[in-house]
Coordinates of C-alpha atoms in Angstrom, one line a residue:
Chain A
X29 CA -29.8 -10.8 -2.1
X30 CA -33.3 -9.4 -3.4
X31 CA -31.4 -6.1 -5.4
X32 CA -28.6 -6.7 -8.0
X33 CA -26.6 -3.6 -8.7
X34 CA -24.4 -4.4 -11.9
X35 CA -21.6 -2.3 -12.0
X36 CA -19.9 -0.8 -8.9
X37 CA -20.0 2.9 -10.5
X38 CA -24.3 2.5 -10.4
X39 CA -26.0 5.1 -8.1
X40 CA -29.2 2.9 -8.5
X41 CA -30.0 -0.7 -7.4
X42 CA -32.8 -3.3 -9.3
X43 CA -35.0 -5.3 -6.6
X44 CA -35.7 -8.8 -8.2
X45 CA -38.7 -8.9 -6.0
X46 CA -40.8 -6.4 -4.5
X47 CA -40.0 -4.7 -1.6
X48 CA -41.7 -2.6 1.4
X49 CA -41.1 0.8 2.9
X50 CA -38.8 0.5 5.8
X51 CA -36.7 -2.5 4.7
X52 CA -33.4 -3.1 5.1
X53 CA -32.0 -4.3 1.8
X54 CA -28.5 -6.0 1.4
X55 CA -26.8 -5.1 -2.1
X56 CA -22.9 -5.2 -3.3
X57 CA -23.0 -2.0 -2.6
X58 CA -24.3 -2.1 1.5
X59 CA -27.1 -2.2 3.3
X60 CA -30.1 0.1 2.4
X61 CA -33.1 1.4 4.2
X62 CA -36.2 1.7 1.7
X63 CA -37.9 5.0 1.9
X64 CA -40.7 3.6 -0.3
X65 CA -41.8 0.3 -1.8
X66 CA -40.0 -1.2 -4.6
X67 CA -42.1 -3.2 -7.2
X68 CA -40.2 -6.0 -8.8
X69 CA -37.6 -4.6 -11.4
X70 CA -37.6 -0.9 -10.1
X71 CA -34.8 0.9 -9.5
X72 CA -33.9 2.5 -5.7
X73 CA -30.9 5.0 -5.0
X74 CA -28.0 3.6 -3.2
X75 CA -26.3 7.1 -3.2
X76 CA -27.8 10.7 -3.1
X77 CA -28.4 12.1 -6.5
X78 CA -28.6 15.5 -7.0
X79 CA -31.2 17.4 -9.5
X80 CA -29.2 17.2 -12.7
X81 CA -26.9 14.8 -11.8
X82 CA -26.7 11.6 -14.0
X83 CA -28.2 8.6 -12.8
X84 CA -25.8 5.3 -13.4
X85 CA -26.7 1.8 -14.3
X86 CA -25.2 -0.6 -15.8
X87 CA -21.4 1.7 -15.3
X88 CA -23.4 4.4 -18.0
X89 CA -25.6 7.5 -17.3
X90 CA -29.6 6.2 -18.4
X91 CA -30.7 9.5 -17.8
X92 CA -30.9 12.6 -15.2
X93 CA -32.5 13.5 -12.1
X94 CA -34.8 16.4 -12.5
X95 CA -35.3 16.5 -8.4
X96 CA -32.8 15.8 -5.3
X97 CA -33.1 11.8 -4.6
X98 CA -32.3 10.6 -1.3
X99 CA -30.8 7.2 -0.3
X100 CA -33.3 4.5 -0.4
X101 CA -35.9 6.3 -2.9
X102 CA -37.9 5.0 -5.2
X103 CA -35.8 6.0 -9.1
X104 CA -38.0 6.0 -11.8
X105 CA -39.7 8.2 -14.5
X106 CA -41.1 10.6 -12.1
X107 CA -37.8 11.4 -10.7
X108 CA -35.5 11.2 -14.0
X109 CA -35.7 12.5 -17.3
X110 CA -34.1 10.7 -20.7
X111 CA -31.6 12.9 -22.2
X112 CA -33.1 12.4 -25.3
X113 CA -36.5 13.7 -23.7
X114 CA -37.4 17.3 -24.8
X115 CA -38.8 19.5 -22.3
Chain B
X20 CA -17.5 -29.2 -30.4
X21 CA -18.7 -31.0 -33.5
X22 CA -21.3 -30.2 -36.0
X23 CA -22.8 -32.7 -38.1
X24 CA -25.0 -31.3 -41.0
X25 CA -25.0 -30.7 -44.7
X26 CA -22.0 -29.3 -46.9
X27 CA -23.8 -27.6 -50.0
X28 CA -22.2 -27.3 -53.2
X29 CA -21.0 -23.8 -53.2
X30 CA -19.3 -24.8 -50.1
X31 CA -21.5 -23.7 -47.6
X32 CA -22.9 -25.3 -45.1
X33 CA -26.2 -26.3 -42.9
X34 CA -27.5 -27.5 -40.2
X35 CA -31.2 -28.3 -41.6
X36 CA -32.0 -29.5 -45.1
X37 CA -35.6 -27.9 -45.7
X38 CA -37.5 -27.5 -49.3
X39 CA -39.3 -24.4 -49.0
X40 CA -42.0 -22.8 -51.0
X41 CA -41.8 -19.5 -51.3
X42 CA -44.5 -17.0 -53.0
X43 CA -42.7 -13.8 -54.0
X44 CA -46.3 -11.7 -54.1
X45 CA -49.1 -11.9 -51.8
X46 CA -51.2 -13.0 -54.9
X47 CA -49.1 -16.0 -54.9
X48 CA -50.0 -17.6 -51.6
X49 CA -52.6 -19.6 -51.9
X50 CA -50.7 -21.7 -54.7
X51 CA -47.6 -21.4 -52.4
X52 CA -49.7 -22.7 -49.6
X53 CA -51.5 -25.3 -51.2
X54 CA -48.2 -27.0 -52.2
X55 CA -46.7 -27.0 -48.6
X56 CA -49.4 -28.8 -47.4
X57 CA -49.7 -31.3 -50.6
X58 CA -45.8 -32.0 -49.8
X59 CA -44.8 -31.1 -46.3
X60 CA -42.7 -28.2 -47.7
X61 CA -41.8 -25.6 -45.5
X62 CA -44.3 -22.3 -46.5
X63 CA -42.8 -19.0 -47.1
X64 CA -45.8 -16.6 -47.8
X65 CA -45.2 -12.6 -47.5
X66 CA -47.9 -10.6 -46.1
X67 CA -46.3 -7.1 -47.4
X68 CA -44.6 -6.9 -51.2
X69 CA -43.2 -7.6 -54.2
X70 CA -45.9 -5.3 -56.0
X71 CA -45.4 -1.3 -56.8
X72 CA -42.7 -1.3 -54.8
X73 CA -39.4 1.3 -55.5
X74 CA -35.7 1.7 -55.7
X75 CA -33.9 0.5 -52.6
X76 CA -37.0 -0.8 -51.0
X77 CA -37.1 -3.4 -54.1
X78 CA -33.4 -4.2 -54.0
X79 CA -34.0 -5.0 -50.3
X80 CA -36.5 -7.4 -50.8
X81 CA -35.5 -9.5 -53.6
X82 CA -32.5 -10.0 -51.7
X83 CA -34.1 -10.8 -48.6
X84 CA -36.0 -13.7 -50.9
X85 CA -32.7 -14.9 -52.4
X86 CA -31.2 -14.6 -49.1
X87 CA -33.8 -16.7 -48.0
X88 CA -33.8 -19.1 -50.6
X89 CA -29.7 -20.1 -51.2
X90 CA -29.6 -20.1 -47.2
X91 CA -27.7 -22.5 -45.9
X92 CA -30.0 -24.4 -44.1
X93 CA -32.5 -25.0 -47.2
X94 CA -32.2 -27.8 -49.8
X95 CA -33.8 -26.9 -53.3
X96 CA -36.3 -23.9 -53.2
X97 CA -39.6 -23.2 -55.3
X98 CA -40.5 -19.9 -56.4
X99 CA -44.2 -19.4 -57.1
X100 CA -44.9 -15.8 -58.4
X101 CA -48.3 -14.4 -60.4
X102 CA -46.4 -13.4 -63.3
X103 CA -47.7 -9.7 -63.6
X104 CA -45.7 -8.2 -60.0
X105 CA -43.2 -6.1 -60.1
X106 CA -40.6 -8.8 -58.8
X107 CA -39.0 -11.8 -61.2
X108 CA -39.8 -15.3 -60.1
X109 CA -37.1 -16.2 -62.5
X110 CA -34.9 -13.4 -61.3
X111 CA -35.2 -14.9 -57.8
X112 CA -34.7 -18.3 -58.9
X113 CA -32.1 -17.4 -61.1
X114 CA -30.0 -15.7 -58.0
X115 CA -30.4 -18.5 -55.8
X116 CA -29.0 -20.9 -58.8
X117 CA -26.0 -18.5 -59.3
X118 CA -24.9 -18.4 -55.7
X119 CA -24.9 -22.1 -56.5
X120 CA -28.0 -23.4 -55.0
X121 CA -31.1 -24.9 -56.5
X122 CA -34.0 -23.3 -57.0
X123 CA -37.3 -23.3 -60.0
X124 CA -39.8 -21.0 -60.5
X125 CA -43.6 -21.2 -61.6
X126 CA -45.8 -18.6 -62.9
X127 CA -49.4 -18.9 -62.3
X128 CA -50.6 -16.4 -64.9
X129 CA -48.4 -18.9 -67.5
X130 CA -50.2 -22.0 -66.3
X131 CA -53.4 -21.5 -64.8
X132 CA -53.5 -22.0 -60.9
X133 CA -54.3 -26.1 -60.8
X134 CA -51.3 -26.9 -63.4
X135 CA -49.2 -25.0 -61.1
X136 CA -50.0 -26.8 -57.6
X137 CA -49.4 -30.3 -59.4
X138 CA -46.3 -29.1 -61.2
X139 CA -45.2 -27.9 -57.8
X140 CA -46.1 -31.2 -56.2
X141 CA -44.2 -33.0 -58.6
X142 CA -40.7 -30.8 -58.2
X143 CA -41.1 -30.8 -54.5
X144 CA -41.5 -34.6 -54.7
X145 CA -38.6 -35.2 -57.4
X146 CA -36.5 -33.2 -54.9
X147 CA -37.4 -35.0 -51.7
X148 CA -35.3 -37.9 -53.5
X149 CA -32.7 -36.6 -53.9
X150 CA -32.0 -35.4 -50.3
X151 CA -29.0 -36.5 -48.4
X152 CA -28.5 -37.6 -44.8
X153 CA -26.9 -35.5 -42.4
X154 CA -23.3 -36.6 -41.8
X155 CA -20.8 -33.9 -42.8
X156 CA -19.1 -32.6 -40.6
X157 CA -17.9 -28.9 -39.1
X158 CA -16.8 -27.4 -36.4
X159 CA -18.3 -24.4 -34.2
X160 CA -16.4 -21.7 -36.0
X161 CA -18.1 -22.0 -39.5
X162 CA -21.9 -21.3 -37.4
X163 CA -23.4 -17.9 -38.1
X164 CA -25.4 -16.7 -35.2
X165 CA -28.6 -13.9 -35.1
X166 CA -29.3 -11.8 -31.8
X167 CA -32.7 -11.2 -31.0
X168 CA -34.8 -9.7 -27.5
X169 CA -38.2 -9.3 -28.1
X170 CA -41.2 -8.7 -25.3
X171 CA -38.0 -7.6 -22.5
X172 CA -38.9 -7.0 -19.2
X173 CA -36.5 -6.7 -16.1
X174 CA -35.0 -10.0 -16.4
X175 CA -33.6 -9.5 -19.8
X176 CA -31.0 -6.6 -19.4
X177 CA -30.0 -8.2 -16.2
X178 CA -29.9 -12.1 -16.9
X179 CA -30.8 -13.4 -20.4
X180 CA -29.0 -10.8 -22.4
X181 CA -25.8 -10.7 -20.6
X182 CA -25.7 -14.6 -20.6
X183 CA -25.9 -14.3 -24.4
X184 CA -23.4 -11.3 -24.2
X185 CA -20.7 -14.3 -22.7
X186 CA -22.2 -16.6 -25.3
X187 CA -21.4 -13.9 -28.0
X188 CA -17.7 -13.2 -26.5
X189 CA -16.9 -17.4 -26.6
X190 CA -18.8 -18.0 -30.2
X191 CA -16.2 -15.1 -31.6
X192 CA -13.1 -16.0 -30.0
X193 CA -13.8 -19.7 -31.6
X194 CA -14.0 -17.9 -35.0
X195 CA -17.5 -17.6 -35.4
X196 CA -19.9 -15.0 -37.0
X197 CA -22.5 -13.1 -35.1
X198 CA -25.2 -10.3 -36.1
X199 CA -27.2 -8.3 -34.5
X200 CA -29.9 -5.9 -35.6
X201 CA -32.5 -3.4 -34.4
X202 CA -31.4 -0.2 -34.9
X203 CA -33.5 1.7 -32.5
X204 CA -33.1 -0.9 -29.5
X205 CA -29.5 1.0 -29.3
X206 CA -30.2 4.7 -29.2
X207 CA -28.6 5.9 -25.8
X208 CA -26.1 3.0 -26.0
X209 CA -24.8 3.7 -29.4
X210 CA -21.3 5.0 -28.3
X211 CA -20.1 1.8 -26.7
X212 CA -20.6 -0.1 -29.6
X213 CA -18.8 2.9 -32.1
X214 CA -16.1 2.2 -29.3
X215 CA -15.7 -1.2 -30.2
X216 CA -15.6 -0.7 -34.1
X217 CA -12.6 -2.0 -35.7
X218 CA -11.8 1.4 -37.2
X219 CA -13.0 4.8 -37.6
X220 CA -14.6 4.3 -40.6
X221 CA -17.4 1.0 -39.2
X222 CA -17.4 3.8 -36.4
X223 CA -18.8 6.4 -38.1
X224 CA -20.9 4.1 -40.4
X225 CA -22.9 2.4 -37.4
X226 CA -23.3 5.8 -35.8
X227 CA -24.4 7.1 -39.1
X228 CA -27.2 4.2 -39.4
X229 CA -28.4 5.0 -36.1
X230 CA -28.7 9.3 -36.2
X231 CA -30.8 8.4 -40.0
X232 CA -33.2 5.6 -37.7
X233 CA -33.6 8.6 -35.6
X234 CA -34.4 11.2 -37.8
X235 CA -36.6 8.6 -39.8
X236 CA -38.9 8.6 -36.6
X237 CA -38.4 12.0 -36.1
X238 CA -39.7 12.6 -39.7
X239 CA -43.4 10.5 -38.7
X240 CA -43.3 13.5 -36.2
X241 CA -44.2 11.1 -32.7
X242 CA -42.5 12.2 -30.1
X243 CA -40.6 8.4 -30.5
X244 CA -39.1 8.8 -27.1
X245 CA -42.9 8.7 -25.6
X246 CA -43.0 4.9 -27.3
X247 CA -40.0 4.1 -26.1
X248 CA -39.5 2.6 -23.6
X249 CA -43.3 1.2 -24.0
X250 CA -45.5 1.9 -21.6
X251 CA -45.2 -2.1 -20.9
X252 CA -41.4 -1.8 -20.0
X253 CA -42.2 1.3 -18.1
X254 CA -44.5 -0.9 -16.0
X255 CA -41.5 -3.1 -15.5
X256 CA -39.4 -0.9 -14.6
X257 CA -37.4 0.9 -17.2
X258 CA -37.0 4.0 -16.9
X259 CA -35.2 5.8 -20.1
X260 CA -34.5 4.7 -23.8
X261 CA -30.8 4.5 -22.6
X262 CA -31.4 1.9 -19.8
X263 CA -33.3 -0.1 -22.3
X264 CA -30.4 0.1 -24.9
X265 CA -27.8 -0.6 -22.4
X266 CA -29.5 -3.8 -21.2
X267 CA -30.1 -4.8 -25.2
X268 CA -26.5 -4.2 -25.9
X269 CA -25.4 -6.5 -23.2
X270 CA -26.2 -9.4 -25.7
X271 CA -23.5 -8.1 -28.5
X272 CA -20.6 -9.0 -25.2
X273 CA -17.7 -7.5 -25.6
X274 CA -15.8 -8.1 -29.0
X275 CA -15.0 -5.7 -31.8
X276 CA -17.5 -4.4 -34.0
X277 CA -16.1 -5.8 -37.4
X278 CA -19.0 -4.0 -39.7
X279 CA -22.4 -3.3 -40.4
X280 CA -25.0 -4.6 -43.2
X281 CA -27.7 -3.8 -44.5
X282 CA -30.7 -5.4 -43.7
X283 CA -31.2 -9.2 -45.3
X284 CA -27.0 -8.7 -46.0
X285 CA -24.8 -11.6 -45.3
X286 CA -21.8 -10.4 -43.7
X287 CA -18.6 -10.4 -45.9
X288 CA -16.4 -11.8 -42.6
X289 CA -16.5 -13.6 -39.7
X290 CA -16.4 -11.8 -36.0
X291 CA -19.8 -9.3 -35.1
X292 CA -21.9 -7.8 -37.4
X293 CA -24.5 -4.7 -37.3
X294 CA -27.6 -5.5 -39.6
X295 CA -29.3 -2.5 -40.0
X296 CA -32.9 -4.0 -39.5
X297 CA -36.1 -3.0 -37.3
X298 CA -37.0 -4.0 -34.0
X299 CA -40.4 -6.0 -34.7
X300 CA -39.5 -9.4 -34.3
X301 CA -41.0 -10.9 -37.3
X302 CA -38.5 -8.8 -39.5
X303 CA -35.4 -8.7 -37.5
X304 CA -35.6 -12.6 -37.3
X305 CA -36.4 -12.7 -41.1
X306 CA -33.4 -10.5 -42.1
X307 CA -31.1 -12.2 -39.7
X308 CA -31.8 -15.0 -41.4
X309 CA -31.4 -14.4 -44.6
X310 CA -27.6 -12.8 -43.7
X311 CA -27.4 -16.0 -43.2
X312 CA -27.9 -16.8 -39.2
X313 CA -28.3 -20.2 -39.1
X314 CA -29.6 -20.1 -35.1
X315 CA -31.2 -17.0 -33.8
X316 CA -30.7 -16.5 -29.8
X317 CA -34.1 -14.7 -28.9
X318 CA -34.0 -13.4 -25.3
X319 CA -37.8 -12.6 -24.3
X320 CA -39.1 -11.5 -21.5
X321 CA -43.0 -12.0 -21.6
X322 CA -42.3 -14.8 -24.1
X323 CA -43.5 -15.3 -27.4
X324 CA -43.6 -18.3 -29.5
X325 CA -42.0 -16.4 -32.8
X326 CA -40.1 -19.4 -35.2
X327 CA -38.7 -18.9 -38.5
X328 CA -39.4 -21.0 -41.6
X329 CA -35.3 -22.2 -42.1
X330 CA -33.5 -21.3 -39.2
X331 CA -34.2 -22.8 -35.7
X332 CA -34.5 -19.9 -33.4
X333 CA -33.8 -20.6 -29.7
X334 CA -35.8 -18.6 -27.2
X335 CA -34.2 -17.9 -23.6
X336 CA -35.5 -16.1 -21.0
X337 CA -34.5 -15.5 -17.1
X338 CA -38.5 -14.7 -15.8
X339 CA -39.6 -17.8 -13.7
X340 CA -42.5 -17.1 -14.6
X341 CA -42.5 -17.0 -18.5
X342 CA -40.4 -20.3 -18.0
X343 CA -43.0 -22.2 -16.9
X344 CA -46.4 -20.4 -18.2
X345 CA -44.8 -20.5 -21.7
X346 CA -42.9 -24.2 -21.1
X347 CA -43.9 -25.0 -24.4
X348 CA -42.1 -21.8 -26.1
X349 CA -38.8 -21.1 -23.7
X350 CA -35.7 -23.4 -25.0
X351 CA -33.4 -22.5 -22.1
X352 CA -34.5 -21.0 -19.1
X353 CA -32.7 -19.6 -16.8
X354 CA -34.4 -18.6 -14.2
X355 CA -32.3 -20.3 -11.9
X356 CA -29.7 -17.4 -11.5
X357 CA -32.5 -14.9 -10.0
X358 CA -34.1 -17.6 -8.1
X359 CA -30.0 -18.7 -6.5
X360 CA -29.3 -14.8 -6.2
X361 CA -32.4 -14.5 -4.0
X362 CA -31.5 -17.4 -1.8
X363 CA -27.9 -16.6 -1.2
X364 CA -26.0 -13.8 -0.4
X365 CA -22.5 -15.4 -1.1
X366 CA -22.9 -15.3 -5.1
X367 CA -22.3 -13.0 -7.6
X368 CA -24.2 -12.4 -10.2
X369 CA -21.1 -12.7 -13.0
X370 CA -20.8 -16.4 -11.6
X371 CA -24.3 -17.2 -12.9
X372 CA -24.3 -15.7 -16.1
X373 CA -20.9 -18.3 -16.8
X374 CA -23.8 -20.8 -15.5
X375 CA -25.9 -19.3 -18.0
X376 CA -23.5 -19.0 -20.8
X377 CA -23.2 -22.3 -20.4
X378 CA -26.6 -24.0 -20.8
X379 CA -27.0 -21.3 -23.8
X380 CA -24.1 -23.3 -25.7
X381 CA -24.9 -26.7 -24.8
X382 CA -28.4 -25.8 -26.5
X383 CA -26.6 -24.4 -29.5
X384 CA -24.7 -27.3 -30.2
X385 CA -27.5 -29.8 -29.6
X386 CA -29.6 -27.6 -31.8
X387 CA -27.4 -27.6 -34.7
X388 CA -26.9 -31.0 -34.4
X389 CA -30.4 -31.8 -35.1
X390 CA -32.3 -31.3 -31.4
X391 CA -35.4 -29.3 -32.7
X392 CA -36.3 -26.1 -30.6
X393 CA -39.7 -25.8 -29.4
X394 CA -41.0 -23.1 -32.3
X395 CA -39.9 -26.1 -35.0
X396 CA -41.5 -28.9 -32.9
X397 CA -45.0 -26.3 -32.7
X398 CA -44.5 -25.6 -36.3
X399 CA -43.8 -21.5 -36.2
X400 CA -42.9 -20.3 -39.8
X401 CA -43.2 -16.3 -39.0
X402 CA -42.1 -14.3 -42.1
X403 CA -41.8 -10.8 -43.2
X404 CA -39.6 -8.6 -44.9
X405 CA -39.1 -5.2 -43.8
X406 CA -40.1 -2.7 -46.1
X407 CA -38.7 1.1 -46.1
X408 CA -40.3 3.0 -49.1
X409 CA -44.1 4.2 -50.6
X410 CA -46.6 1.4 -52.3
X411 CA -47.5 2.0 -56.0

């Protein structure tokens, strides 16, 4: 397995090694298609998340999209806002 | 699981016997210093105090010092002070002594810098007589236990500090006490913890410690969330102060908050404890330890090679390669589950961690027994109290 998604309410998935645009990654929560690469220890979406909708790891919300994410994409600090971020 | 140590004379009980020399002002060190290496004493210098300093910030320190010196873990303590600083070297002394340990204190202004050194010498080598062999006996339950994660990258939330979190859920239900600390390493995460107070009341003081961390940052006016994550975990991967948190808290487990302390603080009961300490490693550790941890579990990351001058503190990490780049620092590694989760499909993660959980309490008890971790074998002493008001 080269993602680990640790709780089964998570909308994201962390690769535990870096992976390319384009492959197919098995998680516990199915088989993905990367749209983009994955460094080690990044997050991709395993469901679509909506602008404004919470982003879920670990069971609990780590934050919000601020744009529409699409299965497979790459989930990080361009695409998600802290909610204790001002702005 | 046995323990064989020593069984002090106010009852408590440790699994090291150390003589320590502790300066309790910067202006002391030297003498402090000199002594150590005269006598093989353990050095306890401070970098930061005991000078112009105010009110609860004062309070704090001193006991940090006395927490220090009647620790468990620490035979007979020397207190050498300049004589003119704000803090007592007889006050400290004379606190260790009433919570029924031994402790003496020099002055150097009294003496003269050289009488003090040989007068030093000579208790430090008078008490290295009378120092007993390890052989009484305890069991798991009477161990007190300090949390730690410093330099966290993507393997700690997800391996090393969930093993611990089992660790944490096992050491507990055996009766044991556990404390954790850095306040602002569980902003975004601080709910679930106020969930698991025992009432409403450790609820709302926890949540109450947290909201004055955060408003003590917000006072610096930094825009704190721009520092946290660092741009290092961001690098790694974390995205939010809440994903940090939520991996950080994964070391506490699962059991009930039973109350929080302040920082330095031994805990008045057994079960988890919140010390309400910093972040920076070389503080945490300190104040965990004088609450009275007598092993700190450090998860890292990156790695660092951070000891403690009574305590053993046991680093773990779940990187492969901090494991082997820092062989010489990393106690248990376990960079075995990300390694087996790569290679197999049919595994689950939650059957490593008990792997993991594992391996972290083998090393515990080995480690009280008398193993030496690798920060003791490389000689790490890191100390340094946390301060929290102005400098006269």
């Amino acid at each position: 397995m080269k993602a680990i998604v640790m709780d089964e309410r998570d909308n994201v998935a962390t690769a535990i090694v870096s992976l390319k645009k384009g492959e197919k990654v098995r998680t516990t929560a199915g088989e993905i298609v990367l749209l983009e690469d994955i460094p080690q220890g990044h997050k991709f979406a395993l469901r679509e998340i909506r602008a404004g909708e919470p982003v879920i790891k670990y069971g609990e919300i780590i934050g919000i999209a601020t744009e529409d994410i699409k299965v497979g994409e790459y989930v990080h600090v361009h695409n998600v806002k802290s909610r204790y971020q001002g702005g | 699981m046995e323990i064989t140590g020593w069984r002090r004379e106010n009852g408590d009980f440790g699994i090291r016997n150390h003589i320590i020399v502790m300066s309790s002002v910067a202006c002391a060190n030297y003498a402090a210093l000199e002594i150590a290496r005269r006598t093989d004493a353990i050095p306890v210098v401070q970098e930061n105090g005991a000078c112009g300093m105010f009110g609860r910030d004062k309070k704090q320190f001193v006991r940090t010092l006395v927490g220090i010196g009647a620790h468990p873990n620490v035979a007979w303590t020397l207190v050498v002070g300049l004589g003119c600083e704000g803090v007592d070297s007889y006050e400290i002394a004379d606190r260790i002594s009433n919570r029924g340990r031994n402790a003496e204190a020099l002055l150097i202004q009294e003496e003269g810098i050289q009488k003090v050194i040989e007068r030093g010498v000579e208790l430090i080598n008078s008490a290295k007589e009378s120092l007993k062999p390890r052989k009484d006996t305890t069991s798991i339950d009477e161990l007190v236990i300090g949390l730690k994660c410093g330099a966290s990258d993507f393997t700690s939330g997800l391996i090393s500090n969930p093993a611990v979190g089992k660790v944490v859920d096992f050491l507990v239900e055996q009766g044991a006490t556990v404390i954790f600390t850095e306040r602002l390493e569980v902003v975004g995460a601080e709910h679930l913890i106020a969930k698991r107070a025992k009432d409403k009341n450790i609820a709302e003081d926890f949540l109450r410690r947290i909201r004055k961390a955060v408003e003590d940052v917000n006072k610096m006016g930094v825009d704190w969330i721009g520092s946290q994550p660092s741009m290092g975990n961001i690098r790694g991967g974390l995205t939010t102060i809440e994903e940090k948190s939520l991996g950080a808290i994964k070391k506490t487990g699962s059991v009930p908050l039973e109350g929080c302390v302040d920082y330095g603080e031994r805990p008045p009961g057994r079960g988890l404890y919140f010390m309400d300490g910093p972040g920076y490693d070389v503080q945490a550790v300190t104040g965990l330890v004088s609450g009275g941890a007598h092993i700190v579990l450090f998860t890292t990351g990156l790695g660092t090679y951070l000891g403690s001058p009574v305590s053993p503190v046991i680093k773990i990490t779940g990187n492969a390669d901090t494991a082997k780049r820092l062989h010489d620092a990393i106690d248990v590694d376990l960079s075995f589950i990300l390694k087996e989760m790569l290679r197999r499909d049919d595994v689950s993660l939650e059957e490593m961690l008990e792997l993991g959980k594992e391996k972290i309490i083998e090393k515990i008890i080995k480690v009280a027994n008398g193993e030496l971790t690798k920060s003791e074998k490389s000689g790490h002493f890191e100390f340094s109290i946390e301060r929290i008001g102005v400098t006269a």
